[in-house]
Short mmCIF file of N, CA, C and O in Angstrom, two decimals:
data_model
loop_
_atom_site.label_atom_id
_atom_site.label_comp_id
_atom_site.label_asym_id
_atom_site.label_seq_id
_atom_site.Cartn_x
_atom_site.Cartn_y
_atom_site.Cartn_z
N MET A 122 0.84 -1.19 0.00
CA MET A 122 0.00 0.01 0.00
C MET A 122 0.88 1.23 0.00
O MET A 122 1.90 1.28 0.66
N ALA A 123 0.53 2.25 -0.76
CA ALA A 123 1.32 3.46 -0.88
C ALA A 123 1.25 4.28 0.39
O ALA A 123 0.23 4.37 1.05
N GLU A 124 2.37 4.87 0.78
CA GLU A 124 2.42 5.74 1.93
C GLU A 124 1.78 7.07 1.59
O GLU A 124 1.75 7.47 0.43
N SER A 125 1.32 7.79 2.61
CA SER A 125 0.66 9.07 2.35
C SER A 125 1.64 10.07 1.77
O SER A 125 1.22 11.01 1.10
N SER A 126 2.95 9.91 1.97
CA SER A 126 3.93 10.84 1.42
C SER A 126 4.02 10.71 -0.09
O SER A 126 4.50 11.63 -0.77
N ASP A 127 3.56 9.58 -0.66
CA ASP A 127 3.55 9.40 -2.11
C ASP A 127 2.36 10.07 -2.78
O ASP A 127 2.32 10.18 -3.98
N MET A 128 1.40 10.49 -1.96
CA MET A 128 0.17 11.08 -2.48
C MET A 128 0.34 12.60 -2.67
O MET A 128 1.02 13.25 -1.89
N ILE A 129 -0.28 13.09 -3.74
CA ILE A 129 -0.28 14.52 -4.00
C ILE A 129 -1.72 14.97 -4.20
O ILE A 129 -2.59 14.18 -4.49
N GLU A 130 -1.93 16.25 -4.04
CA GLU A 130 -3.27 16.82 -4.24
C GLU A 130 -3.19 17.77 -5.43
O GLU A 130 -2.35 18.66 -5.47
N VAL A 131 -4.06 17.52 -6.42
CA VAL A 131 -4.07 18.31 -7.65
C VAL A 131 -5.48 18.82 -7.87
O VAL A 131 -6.44 18.08 -7.78
N THR A 132 -5.59 20.10 -8.17
CA THR A 132 -6.88 20.71 -8.52
C THR A 132 -6.94 20.88 -10.02
O THR A 132 -5.99 21.42 -10.62
N VAL A 133 -8.03 20.41 -10.62
CA VAL A 133 -8.22 20.54 -12.05
C VAL A 133 -9.33 21.57 -12.27
O VAL A 133 -10.45 21.40 -11.76
N LYS A 134 -9.02 22.61 -13.02
CA LYS A 134 -9.99 23.67 -13.33
C LYS A 134 -10.37 23.55 -14.79
O LYS A 134 -9.51 23.53 -15.67
N THR A 135 -11.68 23.50 -15.07
CA THR A 135 -12.17 23.35 -16.44
C THR A 135 -12.57 24.72 -16.98
O THR A 135 -12.64 25.70 -16.25
N LEU A 136 -12.83 24.77 -18.29
CA LEU A 136 -13.18 26.05 -18.94
C LEU A 136 -14.48 26.65 -18.41
O LEU A 136 -14.69 27.84 -18.52
N ASP A 137 -15.34 25.80 -17.84
CA ASP A 137 -16.59 26.34 -17.27
C ASP A 137 -16.39 26.77 -15.82
O ASP A 137 -17.34 26.91 -15.06
N SER A 138 -15.13 26.96 -15.41
CA SER A 138 -14.73 27.45 -14.08
C SER A 138 -15.03 26.50 -12.94
O SER A 138 -15.06 26.91 -11.80
N GLN A 139 -15.28 25.25 -13.24
CA GLN A 139 -15.46 24.26 -12.17
C GLN A 139 -14.09 23.75 -11.77
O GLN A 139 -13.23 23.50 -12.61
N SER A 140 -13.90 23.59 -10.46
CA SER A 140 -12.65 23.06 -9.93
C SER A 140 -12.93 21.76 -9.22
O SER A 140 -13.88 21.67 -8.43
N ARG A 141 -12.10 20.76 -9.47
CA ARG A 141 -12.22 19.47 -8.81
C ARG A 141 -10.84 19.12 -8.25
O ARG A 141 -9.84 19.25 -8.96
N THR A 142 -10.80 18.69 -7.01
CA THR A 142 -9.53 18.33 -6.39
C THR A 142 -9.42 16.83 -6.27
O THR A 142 -10.38 16.13 -5.89
N TYR A 143 -8.24 16.32 -6.63
CA TYR A 143 -7.99 14.88 -6.62
C TYR A 143 -6.76 14.60 -5.74
O TYR A 143 -5.80 15.37 -5.79
N ARG A 144 -6.83 13.51 -5.00
CA ARG A 144 -5.67 13.06 -4.22
C ARG A 144 -5.21 11.76 -4.88
O ARG A 144 -5.93 10.76 -4.86
N VAL A 145 -4.04 11.80 -5.49
CA VAL A 145 -3.54 10.66 -6.28
C VAL A 145 -2.07 10.45 -5.99
O VAL A 145 -1.40 11.29 -5.37
N ARG A 146 -1.54 9.33 -6.50
CA ARG A 146 -0.10 9.07 -6.39
C ARG A 146 0.65 10.00 -7.35
O ARG A 146 0.25 10.17 -8.49
N GLY A 147 1.74 10.55 -6.89
CA GLY A 147 2.53 11.45 -7.71
C GLY A 147 3.20 10.73 -8.87
O GLY A 147 3.58 11.34 -9.86
N GLN A 148 3.35 9.39 -8.75
CA GLN A 148 4.01 8.64 -9.81
C GLN A 148 3.07 8.23 -10.93
O GLN A 148 3.48 7.56 -11.89
N LEU A 149 1.79 8.67 -10.88
CA LEU A 149 0.89 8.43 -12.00
C LEU A 149 1.39 9.18 -13.21
O LEU A 149 1.85 10.34 -13.08
N THR A 150 1.31 8.54 -14.36
CA THR A 150 1.62 9.30 -15.58
C THR A 150 0.46 10.25 -15.86
O THR A 150 -0.67 10.05 -15.34
N VAL A 151 0.69 11.24 -16.67
CA VAL A 151 -0.36 12.17 -17.03
C VAL A 151 -1.50 11.40 -17.70
O VAL A 151 -2.68 11.66 -17.43
N ARG A 152 -1.16 10.42 -18.53
CA ARG A 152 -2.18 9.60 -19.20
C ARG A 152 -3.04 8.86 -18.16
O ARG A 152 -4.27 8.83 -18.28
N GLN A 153 -2.40 8.27 -17.15
CA GLN A 153 -3.13 7.55 -16.11
C GLN A 153 -4.04 8.54 -15.32
O GLN A 153 -5.16 8.19 -14.96
N PHE A 154 -3.54 9.73 -15.09
CA PHE A 154 -4.32 10.74 -14.40
C PHE A 154 -5.55 11.14 -15.21
O PHE A 154 -6.66 11.27 -14.70
N LYS A 155 -5.35 11.30 -16.54
CA LYS A 155 -6.48 11.61 -17.43
C LYS A 155 -7.54 10.51 -17.35
O LYS A 155 -8.74 10.79 -17.32
N GLU A 156 -7.09 9.25 -17.33
CA GLU A 156 -8.03 8.13 -17.22
C GLU A 156 -8.76 8.18 -15.89
O GLU A 156 -9.95 7.89 -15.83
N HIS A 157 -8.05 8.57 -14.84
CA HIS A 157 -8.64 8.65 -13.49
C HIS A 157 -9.74 9.72 -13.42
O HIS A 157 -10.77 9.51 -12.77
N ILE A 158 -9.57 10.84 -14.10
CA ILE A 158 -10.52 11.96 -13.98
C ILE A 158 -11.58 11.96 -15.07
O ILE A 158 -12.51 12.75 -15.00
N THR A 159 -11.47 11.10 -16.05
CA THR A 159 -12.35 11.17 -17.23
C THR A 159 -13.84 11.08 -16.89
O THR A 159 -14.65 11.79 -17.48
N THR A 160 -14.23 10.26 -15.92
CA THR A 160 -15.66 10.16 -15.60
C THR A 160 -16.19 11.41 -14.91
O THR A 160 -17.31 11.83 -15.17
N SER A 161 -15.37 12.04 -14.07
CA SER A 161 -15.87 13.22 -13.35
C SER A 161 -15.87 14.48 -14.22
O SER A 161 -16.70 15.35 -14.02
N VAL A 162 -14.96 14.57 -15.18
CA VAL A 162 -14.92 15.77 -16.04
C VAL A 162 -15.73 15.57 -17.31
O VAL A 162 -15.98 16.52 -18.05
N GLU A 163 -16.14 14.33 -17.57
CA GLU A 163 -16.96 13.98 -18.73
C GLU A 163 -16.34 14.38 -20.07
O GLU A 163 -17.02 14.83 -20.99
N ILE A 164 -15.02 14.21 -20.16
CA ILE A 164 -14.29 14.43 -21.40
C ILE A 164 -13.45 13.19 -21.65
O ILE A 164 -12.71 12.78 -20.75
N PRO A 165 -13.55 12.59 -22.83
CA PRO A 165 -12.77 11.39 -23.11
C PRO A 165 -11.25 11.70 -23.02
O PRO A 165 -10.82 12.81 -23.31
N VAL A 166 -10.50 10.71 -22.62
CA VAL A 166 -9.06 10.87 -22.44
C VAL A 166 -8.42 11.43 -23.71
O VAL A 166 -7.56 12.32 -23.65
N SER A 167 -8.83 10.96 -24.87
CA SER A 167 -8.22 11.39 -26.13
C SER A 167 -8.45 12.87 -26.42
O SER A 167 -7.73 13.48 -27.20
N LYS A 168 -9.44 13.49 -25.78
CA LYS A 168 -9.74 14.89 -26.02
C LYS A 168 -9.26 15.81 -24.90
O LYS A 168 -9.42 17.03 -24.98
N GLN A 169 -8.71 15.23 -23.84
CA GLN A 169 -8.25 16.05 -22.72
C GLN A 169 -6.88 16.65 -23.01
O GLN A 169 -5.98 15.97 -23.51
N ARG A 170 -6.73 17.91 -22.66
CA ARG A 170 -5.43 18.58 -22.72
C ARG A 170 -5.25 19.25 -21.36
O ARG A 170 -6.01 20.15 -21.00
N LEU A 171 -4.24 18.80 -20.62
CA LEU A 171 -3.94 19.36 -19.31
C LEU A 171 -2.82 20.37 -19.44
O LEU A 171 -1.79 20.09 -20.07
N ILE A 172 -3.03 21.54 -18.86
CA ILE A 172 -2.06 22.64 -18.98
C ILE A 172 -1.67 23.13 -17.59
O ILE A 172 -2.52 23.38 -16.73
N TYR A 173 -0.35 23.25 -17.38
CA TYR A 173 0.17 23.77 -16.12
C TYR A 173 1.25 24.79 -16.45
O TYR A 173 2.17 24.49 -17.22
N GLN A 174 1.15 25.97 -15.91
CA GLN A 174 2.08 27.06 -16.14
C GLN A 174 2.29 27.31 -17.64
O GLN A 174 3.40 27.50 -18.11
N GLY A 175 1.21 27.26 -18.40
CA GLY A 175 1.26 27.56 -19.81
C GLY A 175 1.81 26.45 -20.68
O GLY A 175 2.00 26.65 -21.88
N ARG A 176 2.10 25.30 -20.12
CA ARG A 176 2.64 24.17 -20.89
C ARG A 176 1.69 22.99 -20.87
O ARG A 176 1.09 22.67 -19.85
N VAL A 177 1.59 22.32 -22.00
CA VAL A 177 0.75 21.13 -22.10
C VAL A 177 1.50 19.97 -21.46
O VAL A 177 2.68 19.71 -21.78
N LEU A 178 0.84 19.25 -20.54
CA LEU A 178 1.47 18.11 -19.88
C LEU A 178 1.53 16.93 -20.83
O LEU A 178 0.52 16.59 -21.46
N GLN A 179 2.70 16.31 -20.94
CA GLN A 179 2.90 15.19 -21.85
C GLN A 179 2.44 13.89 -21.17
O GLN A 179 2.78 13.62 -20.01
N ASP A 180 1.70 13.05 -21.93
CA ASP A 180 1.11 11.84 -21.40
C ASP A 180 2.08 10.88 -20.74
O ASP A 180 1.76 10.21 -19.77
N GLU A 181 3.30 10.78 -21.25
CA GLU A 181 4.25 9.77 -20.75
C GLU A 181 4.98 10.21 -19.47
O GLU A 181 5.58 9.38 -18.80
N ARG A 182 4.94 11.48 -19.13
CA ARG A 182 5.61 11.97 -17.92
C ARG A 182 4.70 11.82 -16.70
O ARG A 182 3.49 11.70 -16.82
N THR A 183 5.30 11.83 -15.51
CA THR A 183 4.51 11.66 -14.29
C THR A 183 4.10 13.03 -13.75
O THR A 183 4.68 14.07 -14.09
N LEU A 184 3.08 13.02 -12.89
CA LEU A 184 2.65 14.26 -12.24
C LEU A 184 3.78 14.84 -11.38
O LEU A 184 3.96 16.03 -11.32
N ALA A 185 4.55 13.94 -10.74
CA ALA A 185 5.67 14.40 -9.91
C ALA A 185 6.71 15.14 -10.76
O ALA A 185 7.35 16.08 -10.27
N ASP A 186 6.89 14.74 -12.02
CA ASP A 186 7.84 15.42 -12.90
C ASP A 186 7.49 16.92 -13.05
O ASP A 186 8.35 17.75 -13.23
N TYR A 187 6.19 17.22 -12.99
CA TYR A 187 5.74 18.59 -13.17
C TYR A 187 5.59 19.35 -11.85
O TYR A 187 5.25 20.53 -11.87
N ASN A 188 5.80 18.68 -10.73
CA ASN A 188 5.72 19.31 -9.42
C ASN A 188 4.37 20.04 -9.23
O ASN A 188 4.32 21.22 -8.94
N VAL A 189 3.27 19.31 -9.43
CA VAL A 189 1.94 19.91 -9.37
C VAL A 189 1.24 19.71 -8.03
O VAL A 189 0.06 20.04 -7.90
N ASP A 190 1.95 19.18 -7.04
CA ASP A 190 1.34 18.95 -5.73
C ASP A 190 0.81 20.28 -5.14
O ASP A 190 1.56 21.25 -5.01
N GLY A 191 -0.49 20.32 -4.88
CA GLY A 191 -1.12 21.50 -4.32
C GLY A 191 -1.39 22.61 -5.33
O GLY A 191 -1.81 23.69 -4.98
N LYS A 192 -1.16 22.32 -6.59
CA LYS A 192 -1.30 23.32 -7.64
C LYS A 192 -2.58 23.12 -8.45
O LYS A 192 -3.28 22.12 -8.30
N VAL A 193 -2.87 24.08 -9.32
CA VAL A 193 -4.04 24.04 -10.20
C VAL A 193 -3.58 23.72 -11.62
O VAL A 193 -2.69 24.39 -12.14
N ILE A 194 -4.18 22.70 -12.22
CA ILE A 194 -3.95 22.34 -13.61
C ILE A 194 -5.21 22.72 -14.37
O ILE A 194 -6.32 22.50 -13.91
N HIS A 195 -5.06 23.27 -15.54
CA HIS A 195 -6.21 23.64 -16.37
C HIS A 195 -6.48 22.54 -17.38
O HIS A 195 -5.56 22.01 -18.00
N LEU A 196 -7.76 22.23 -17.54
CA LEU A 196 -8.19 21.19 -18.47
C LEU A 196 -9.00 21.82 -19.58
O LEU A 196 -9.97 22.54 -19.33
N VAL A 197 -8.57 21.60 -20.83
CA VAL A 197 -9.32 22.06 -21.98
C VAL A 197 -9.59 20.86 -22.87
O VAL A 197 -8.90 19.84 -22.81
N GLU A 198 -10.64 20.97 -23.66
CA GLU A 198 -11.00 19.89 -24.57
C GLU A 198 -10.43 20.18 -25.94
O GLU A 198 -10.58 21.29 -26.48
N ARG A 199 -9.70 19.21 -26.48
CA ARG A 199 -9.14 19.35 -27.81
C ARG A 199 -10.25 19.42 -28.85
O ARG A 199 -11.26 18.76 -28.71
N ALA A 200 -10.01 20.17 -29.89
CA ALA A 200 -10.94 20.22 -30.99
C ALA A 200 -10.89 18.90 -31.75
O ALA A 200 -9.83 18.29 -31.86
N PRO A 201 -12.01 18.43 -32.26
CA PRO A 201 -12.00 17.18 -33.02
C PRO A 201 -11.18 17.35 -34.29
O PRO A 201 -11.11 18.46 -34.83
N PRO A 202 -10.55 16.29 -34.79
CA PRO A 202 -9.77 16.43 -36.03
C PRO A 202 -10.68 16.78 -37.18
O PRO A 202 -11.83 16.32 -37.23
N GLN A 203 -10.19 17.58 -38.08
CA GLN A 203 -10.98 17.99 -39.24
C GLN A 203 -10.95 16.88 -40.28
O GLN A 203 -9.90 16.47 -40.73
N THR A 204 -12.14 16.39 -40.64
CA THR A 204 -12.24 15.30 -41.60
C THR A 204 -12.82 15.76 -42.92
O THR A 204 -13.00 14.97 -43.83
N SER A 205 -13.11 17.04 -43.02
CA SER A 205 -13.70 17.55 -44.27
C SER A 205 -12.65 17.60 -45.36
O SER A 205 -11.47 17.65 -45.10
N THR A 206 -13.13 17.59 -46.59
CA THR A 206 -12.21 17.70 -47.70
C THR A 206 -12.12 19.13 -48.16
O THR A 206 -13.08 19.90 -48.04
N LEU A 207 -10.99 19.49 -48.68
CA LEU A 207 -10.77 20.85 -49.18
C LEU A 207 -10.91 20.84 -50.69
O LEU A 207 -10.58 19.85 -51.34
N PRO A 208 -11.39 21.93 -51.26
CA PRO A 208 -11.47 21.97 -52.71
C PRO A 208 -10.08 21.91 -53.31
O PRO A 208 -9.17 22.61 -52.88
N GLY A 209 -9.90 21.04 -54.30
CA GLY A 209 -8.60 20.90 -54.93
C GLY A 209 -8.66 21.43 -56.35
O GLY A 209 -9.66 22.00 -56.77
N PRO A 210 -7.58 21.24 -57.08
CA PRO A 210 -7.57 21.73 -58.46
C PRO A 210 -8.67 21.06 -59.26
O PRO A 210 -8.92 19.88 -59.13
N GLY A 211 -9.36 21.82 -60.07
CA GLY A 211 -10.43 21.28 -60.89
C GLY A 211 -11.69 20.98 -60.12
O GLY A 211 -12.59 20.30 -60.62
N GLY A 212 -11.78 21.45 -58.86
CA GLY A 212 -13.00 21.27 -58.07
C GLY A 212 -13.07 19.91 -57.37
O GLY A 212 -14.02 19.64 -56.67
N ALA A 213 -12.09 19.03 -57.55
CA ALA A 213 -12.12 17.73 -56.90
C ALA A 213 -11.76 17.90 -55.42
O ALA A 213 -10.93 18.71 -55.07
N GLY A 214 -12.40 17.10 -54.58
CA GLY A 214 -12.10 17.15 -53.16
C GLY A 214 -10.75 16.52 -52.87
O GLY A 214 -10.43 15.48 -53.39
N VAL A 215 -9.97 17.20 -52.05
CA VAL A 215 -8.66 16.71 -51.67
C VAL A 215 -8.61 16.70 -50.15
O VAL A 215 -8.90 17.69 -49.53
N SER A 216 -8.25 15.58 -49.56
CA SER A 216 -8.12 15.51 -48.11
C SER A 216 -6.95 16.36 -47.68
O SER A 216 -5.99 16.51 -48.41
N PRO A 217 -6.98 16.92 -46.43
CA PRO A 217 -5.88 17.72 -45.96
C PRO A 217 -4.59 16.91 -46.03
O PRO A 217 -4.54 15.75 -45.62
N GLY A 218 -3.55 17.49 -46.55
CA GLY A 218 -2.26 16.83 -46.67
C GLY A 218 -2.05 16.18 -48.02
O GLY A 218 -0.94 15.90 -48.42
N GLU A 219 -3.12 15.90 -48.76
CA GLU A 219 -2.98 15.31 -50.09
C GLU A 219 -2.74 16.41 -51.10
O GLU A 219 -3.18 17.53 -50.95
N GLY A 220 -2.12 16.06 -52.19
CA GLY A 220 -1.98 17.00 -53.30
C GLY A 220 -1.01 18.13 -53.01
O GLY A 220 -1.00 19.12 -53.73
N ALA A 221 -0.17 17.98 -51.99
CA ALA A 221 0.77 19.03 -51.70
C ALA A 221 1.95 18.94 -52.65
O ALA A 221 2.36 17.85 -53.03
N GLU A 222 2.47 20.07 -53.03
CA GLU A 222 3.63 20.11 -53.91
C GLU A 222 4.82 19.55 -53.17
O GLU A 222 4.94 19.69 -51.96
N ALA A 223 5.76 18.94 -53.87
CA ALA A 223 6.97 18.43 -53.24
C ALA A 223 7.74 19.59 -52.65
O ALA A 223 7.92 20.61 -53.26
N GLY A 224 8.19 19.39 -51.39
CA GLY A 224 8.96 20.42 -50.71
C GLY A 224 8.13 21.49 -50.05
O GLY A 224 8.66 22.37 -49.43
N SER A 225 6.80 21.44 -50.19
CA SER A 225 5.98 22.46 -49.57
C SER A 225 5.66 22.05 -48.14
O SER A 225 5.66 20.89 -47.78
N SER A 226 5.36 23.01 -47.32
CA SER A 226 5.05 22.77 -45.92
C SER A 226 3.66 22.20 -45.78
O SER A 226 2.75 22.57 -46.51
N SER A 227 3.49 21.31 -44.79
CA SER A 227 2.15 20.77 -44.54
C SER A 227 1.28 21.78 -43.81
O SER A 227 0.09 21.60 -43.72
N ASN A 228 1.88 22.80 -43.24
CA ASN A 228 1.12 23.85 -42.56
C ASN A 228 0.76 24.91 -43.57
O ASN A 228 1.39 25.95 -43.67
N SER A 229 -0.28 24.67 -44.36
CA SER A 229 -0.67 25.63 -45.39
C SER A 229 -1.53 26.72 -44.79
O SER A 229 -2.07 26.57 -43.72
N HIS A 230 -1.63 27.81 -45.54
CA HIS A 230 -2.46 28.92 -45.10
C HIS A 230 -3.91 28.59 -45.39
O HIS A 230 -4.23 27.83 -46.27
N PRO A 231 -4.84 29.21 -44.62
CA PRO A 231 -6.25 29.00 -44.90
C PRO A 231 -6.59 29.45 -46.31
O PRO A 231 -5.89 30.29 -46.88
N PRO A 232 -7.67 28.92 -46.85
CA PRO A 232 -8.03 29.29 -48.23
C PRO A 232 -8.33 30.77 -48.31
O PRO A 232 -8.86 31.37 -47.39
N SER A 233 -8.01 31.36 -49.46
CA SER A 233 -8.28 32.78 -49.66
C SER A 233 -9.76 32.97 -49.95
O SER A 233 -10.50 32.01 -50.19
N SER A 234 -10.20 34.21 -49.95
CA SER A 234 -11.61 34.48 -50.14
C SER A 234 -12.13 34.01 -51.50
O SER A 234 -13.30 33.80 -51.68
N SER A 235 -11.22 33.83 -52.48
CA SER A 235 -11.67 33.36 -53.78
C SER A 235 -12.05 31.88 -53.74
O SER A 235 -12.72 31.39 -54.63
N GLN A 236 -11.63 31.18 -52.70
CA GLN A 236 -11.95 29.76 -52.57
C GLN A 236 -13.06 29.52 -51.55
O GLN A 236 -13.24 28.42 -51.06
N GLY A 237 -13.79 30.54 -51.16
CA GLY A 237 -14.84 30.39 -50.16
C GLY A 237 -14.68 31.45 -49.10
O GLY A 237 -13.94 32.42 -49.27
N SER A 238 -15.35 31.27 -47.98
CA SER A 238 -15.30 32.24 -46.91
C SER A 238 -13.91 32.26 -46.28
O SER A 238 -13.28 31.21 -46.13
N PRO A 239 -13.43 33.44 -45.87
CA PRO A 239 -12.13 33.50 -45.18
C PRO A 239 -12.22 32.81 -43.83
O PRO A 239 -13.30 32.74 -43.21
N HIS A 240 -11.11 32.26 -43.35
CA HIS A 240 -11.06 31.56 -42.09
C HIS A 240 -9.94 32.13 -41.22
O HIS A 240 -8.93 32.59 -41.75
N ASP A 241 -10.12 32.09 -39.89
CA ASP A 241 -9.04 32.44 -39.02
C ASP A 241 -8.23 31.18 -38.71
O ASP A 241 -8.51 30.12 -39.23
N ARG A 242 -7.22 31.29 -37.84
CA ARG A 242 -6.34 30.14 -37.61
C ARG A 242 -7.02 28.98 -36.89
O ARG A 242 -6.51 27.90 -36.85
N ASN A 243 -8.20 29.22 -36.33
CA ASN A 243 -8.96 28.15 -35.67
C ASN A 243 -9.97 27.51 -36.61
O ASN A 243 -10.76 26.68 -36.21
N GLY A 244 -9.98 27.94 -37.87
CA GLY A 244 -10.90 27.35 -38.84
C GLY A 244 -12.28 27.99 -38.82
O GLY A 244 -13.20 27.46 -39.43
N ASN A 245 -12.45 29.07 -38.09
CA ASN A 245 -13.76 29.74 -38.04
C ASN A 245 -13.90 30.66 -39.23
O ASN A 245 -12.98 31.40 -39.58
N SER A 246 -15.09 30.66 -39.83
CA SER A 246 -15.36 31.57 -40.93
C SER A 246 -15.66 32.95 -40.36
O SER A 246 -16.13 33.09 -39.22
N TYR A 247 -15.39 33.99 -41.13
CA TYR A 247 -15.72 35.33 -40.68
C TYR A 247 -16.14 36.17 -41.87
O TYR A 247 -15.84 35.86 -43.00
N VAL A 248 -16.87 37.24 -41.56
CA VAL A 248 -17.33 38.19 -42.59
C VAL A 248 -17.08 39.59 -42.05
O VAL A 248 -17.01 39.82 -40.86
N MET A 249 -16.97 40.57 -42.96
CA MET A 249 -16.82 41.94 -42.56
C MET A 249 -18.20 42.48 -42.18
O MET A 249 -19.15 42.33 -42.94
N LEU A 250 -18.31 43.07 -41.02
CA LEU A 250 -19.60 43.56 -40.53
C LEU A 250 -19.84 45.02 -40.90
O LEU A 250 -20.96 45.48 -40.86
N GLY A 251 -18.81 45.76 -41.20
CA GLY A 251 -19.04 47.16 -41.51
C GLY A 251 -17.72 47.87 -41.75
O GLY A 251 -16.67 47.27 -41.89
N THR A 252 -17.80 49.19 -41.81
CA THR A 252 -16.64 50.01 -42.03
C THR A 252 -16.60 51.08 -40.96
O THR A 252 -17.53 51.20 -40.16
N PHE A 253 -15.53 51.82 -40.94
CA PHE A 253 -15.46 52.93 -40.00
C PHE A 253 -14.90 54.14 -40.71
O PHE A 253 -14.25 54.04 -41.73
N ASN A 254 -15.17 55.31 -40.16
CA ASN A 254 -14.72 56.58 -40.75
C ASN A 254 -13.45 57.05 -40.04
O ASN A 254 -13.32 56.93 -38.83
N VAL A 255 -12.54 57.60 -40.83
CA VAL A 255 -11.31 58.18 -40.32
C VAL A 255 -11.33 59.66 -40.65
O VAL A 255 -11.58 60.03 -41.82
N PRO A 256 -11.10 60.52 -39.66
CA PRO A 256 -11.09 61.96 -39.93
C PRO A 256 -10.06 62.30 -41.01
O PRO A 256 -8.93 61.81 -40.99
N VAL A 257 -10.46 63.13 -41.99
CA VAL A 257 -9.58 63.46 -43.10
C VAL A 257 -8.38 64.32 -42.68
O VAL A 257 -7.38 64.34 -43.37
N ASN A 258 -8.49 64.98 -41.55
CA ASN A 258 -7.39 65.84 -41.13
C ASN A 258 -6.15 65.06 -40.63
O ASN A 258 -5.12 65.62 -40.41
N ILE A 259 -6.28 63.74 -40.48
CA ILE A 259 -5.13 62.97 -40.07
C ILE A 259 -4.45 62.28 -41.27
O ILE A 259 -3.41 61.66 -41.12
N MET A 260 -5.06 62.38 -42.44
CA MET A 260 -4.50 61.78 -43.63
C MET A 260 -4.47 62.79 -44.76
O MET A 260 -5.31 63.69 -44.83
N ASP A 261 -3.53 62.62 -45.65
CA ASP A 261 -3.48 63.44 -46.88
C ASP A 261 -4.47 62.83 -47.87
O ASP A 261 -4.28 61.68 -48.29
N PRO A 262 -5.53 63.55 -48.27
CA PRO A 262 -6.52 62.98 -49.17
C PRO A 262 -5.92 62.51 -50.50
O PRO A 262 -6.49 61.64 -51.14
N GLN A 263 -4.78 63.03 -50.91
CA GLN A 263 -4.15 62.62 -52.14
C GLN A 263 -3.58 61.19 -52.04
O GLN A 263 -3.36 60.53 -53.05
N GLN A 264 -3.34 60.69 -50.82
CA GLN A 264 -2.74 59.37 -50.64
C GLN A 264 -3.78 58.27 -50.43
O GLN A 264 -3.44 57.12 -50.31
N ILE A 265 -5.05 58.62 -50.40
CA ILE A 265 -6.11 57.65 -50.17
C ILE A 265 -6.37 56.92 -51.49
O ILE A 265 -6.62 57.52 -52.52
N GLN A 266 -6.34 55.61 -51.41
CA GLN A 266 -6.64 54.77 -52.58
C GLN A 266 -7.96 54.09 -52.38
O GLN A 266 -8.26 53.60 -51.31
N VAL A 267 -8.77 54.05 -53.42
CA VAL A 267 -10.06 53.37 -53.33
C VAL A 267 -10.16 52.24 -54.31
O VAL A 267 -9.47 52.13 -55.25
#
């Protein structure tokens, strides 16, 4: 049986501001800890991301490695992998990563507005909602391009 000195107390805070405190062995791997908390946080292990001091905890390391005894770890849910196809040359669907030119980076930029709605880095579509006016006395009207 493990001695009480091997036990640590870890608080897990979720995005909905709920905090849960667990008393576990410090030698648990992060993966084992995720399995331990999965029923109470209602997030599958594969979607859990634990963050401490701005760093994502790696599954193969132990809680003791991160010195989290008495500390707060933040839990966020990973976004599901994108399984949609992207428009390819000639309108054919191309899965992400397929059809890349040799030597090109797999981290491609989001599609431009000519290929559909613009996207931010999280894959969210956006539209322009309006414009704003700038006083003419701060700009030379001759330099304004329309």
